[in-house]
PDB file of C-alpha atoms in Angstrom:
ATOM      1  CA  UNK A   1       4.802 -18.223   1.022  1.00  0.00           C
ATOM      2  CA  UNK A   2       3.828 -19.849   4.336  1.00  0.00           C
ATOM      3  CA  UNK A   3       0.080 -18.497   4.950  1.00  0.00           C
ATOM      4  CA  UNK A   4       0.308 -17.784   8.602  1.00  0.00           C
ATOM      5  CA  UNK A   5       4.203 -16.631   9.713  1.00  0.00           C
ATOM      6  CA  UNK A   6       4.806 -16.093  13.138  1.00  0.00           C
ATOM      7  CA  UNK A   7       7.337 -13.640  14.312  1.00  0.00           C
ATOM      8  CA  UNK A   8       9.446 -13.593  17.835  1.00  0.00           C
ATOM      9  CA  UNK A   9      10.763 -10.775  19.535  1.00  0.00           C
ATOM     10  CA  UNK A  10      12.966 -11.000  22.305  1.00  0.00           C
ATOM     11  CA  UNK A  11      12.563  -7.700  25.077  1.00  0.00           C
ATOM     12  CA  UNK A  12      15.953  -7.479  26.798  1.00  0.00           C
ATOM     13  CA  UNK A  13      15.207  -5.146  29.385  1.00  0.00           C
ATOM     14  CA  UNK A  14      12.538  -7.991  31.475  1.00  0.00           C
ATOM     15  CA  UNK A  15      13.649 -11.024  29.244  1.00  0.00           C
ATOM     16  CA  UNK A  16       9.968 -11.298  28.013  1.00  0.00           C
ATOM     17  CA  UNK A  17       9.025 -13.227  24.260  1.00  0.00           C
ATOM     18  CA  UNK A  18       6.438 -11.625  22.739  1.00  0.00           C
ATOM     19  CA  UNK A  19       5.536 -13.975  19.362  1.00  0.00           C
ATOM     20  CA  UNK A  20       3.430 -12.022  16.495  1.00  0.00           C
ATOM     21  CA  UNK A  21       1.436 -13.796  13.691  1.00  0.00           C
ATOM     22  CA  UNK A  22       1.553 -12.599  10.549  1.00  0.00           C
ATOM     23  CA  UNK A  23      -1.785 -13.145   8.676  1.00  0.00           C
ATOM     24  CA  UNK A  24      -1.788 -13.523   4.547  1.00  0.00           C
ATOM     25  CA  UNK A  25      -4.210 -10.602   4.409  1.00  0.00           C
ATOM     26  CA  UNK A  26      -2.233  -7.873   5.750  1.00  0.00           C
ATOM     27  CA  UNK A  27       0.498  -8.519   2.905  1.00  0.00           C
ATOM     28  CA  UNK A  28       0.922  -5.916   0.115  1.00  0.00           C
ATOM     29  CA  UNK A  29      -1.099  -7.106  -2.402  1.00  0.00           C
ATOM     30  CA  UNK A  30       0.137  -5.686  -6.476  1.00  0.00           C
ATOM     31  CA  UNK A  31      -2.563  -3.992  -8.331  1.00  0.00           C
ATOM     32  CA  UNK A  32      -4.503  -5.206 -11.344  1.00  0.00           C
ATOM     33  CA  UNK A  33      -2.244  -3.866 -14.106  1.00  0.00           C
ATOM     34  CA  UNK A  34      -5.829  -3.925 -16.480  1.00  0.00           C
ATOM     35  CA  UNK A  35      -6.950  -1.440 -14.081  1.00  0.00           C
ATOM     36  CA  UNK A  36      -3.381   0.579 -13.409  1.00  0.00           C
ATOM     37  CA  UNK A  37      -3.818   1.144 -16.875  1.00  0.00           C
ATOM     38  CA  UNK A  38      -7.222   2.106 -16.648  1.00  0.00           C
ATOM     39  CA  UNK A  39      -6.477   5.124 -13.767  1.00  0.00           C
ATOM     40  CA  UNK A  40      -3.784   6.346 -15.777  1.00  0.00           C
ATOM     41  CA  UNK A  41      -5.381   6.416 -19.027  1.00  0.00           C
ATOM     42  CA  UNK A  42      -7.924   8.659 -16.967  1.00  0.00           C
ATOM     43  CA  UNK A  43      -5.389  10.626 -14.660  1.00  0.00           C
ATOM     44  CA  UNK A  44      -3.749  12.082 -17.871  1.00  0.00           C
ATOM     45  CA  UNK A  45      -6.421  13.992 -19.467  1.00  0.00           C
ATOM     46  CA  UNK A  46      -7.414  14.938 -15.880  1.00  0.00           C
ATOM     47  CA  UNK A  47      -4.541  16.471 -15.049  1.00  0.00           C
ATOM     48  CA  UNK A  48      -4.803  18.193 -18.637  1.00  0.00           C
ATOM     49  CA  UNK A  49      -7.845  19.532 -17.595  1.00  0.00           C
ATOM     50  CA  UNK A  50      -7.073  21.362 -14.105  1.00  0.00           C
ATOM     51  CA  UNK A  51      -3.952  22.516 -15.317  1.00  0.00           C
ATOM     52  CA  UNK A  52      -6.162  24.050 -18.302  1.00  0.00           C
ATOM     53  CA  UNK A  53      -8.731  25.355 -16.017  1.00  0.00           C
ATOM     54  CA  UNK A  54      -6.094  26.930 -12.972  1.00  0.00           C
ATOM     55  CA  UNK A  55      -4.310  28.371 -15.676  1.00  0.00           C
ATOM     56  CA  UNK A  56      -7.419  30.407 -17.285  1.00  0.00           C
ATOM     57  CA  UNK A  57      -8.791  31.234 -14.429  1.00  0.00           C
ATOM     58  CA  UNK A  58      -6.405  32.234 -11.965  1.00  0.00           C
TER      59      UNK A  58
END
């Protein structure tokens, strides 16, 4: 991918062309999967845990 993509838009109603750049740092960027892995191997027993804990206590 290019690293800086411009974008033109046309306005119809006063025949103006606006042009946007696109920087690389505003992209998506995927998560680590070492630490996806990580969060959910910690979510799980977390949510274990205040389930536990809402269920005793209320």
């Amino acid at each position: 991918m290019p690293e800086n993509r411009k974008i033109k838009i046309k306005d119809e109603t006063d025949k103006t062309l606006y042009e946007v750049k696109l920087d690389a740092s505003t992209e998506n960027k995927k998560m680590n999967p070492v630490l996806k892995g990580f969060l959910l191997l910690l979510a799980i027993p977390a949510g274990f845990a205040i389930g536990y804990l809402l269920f005793k206590y209320l």
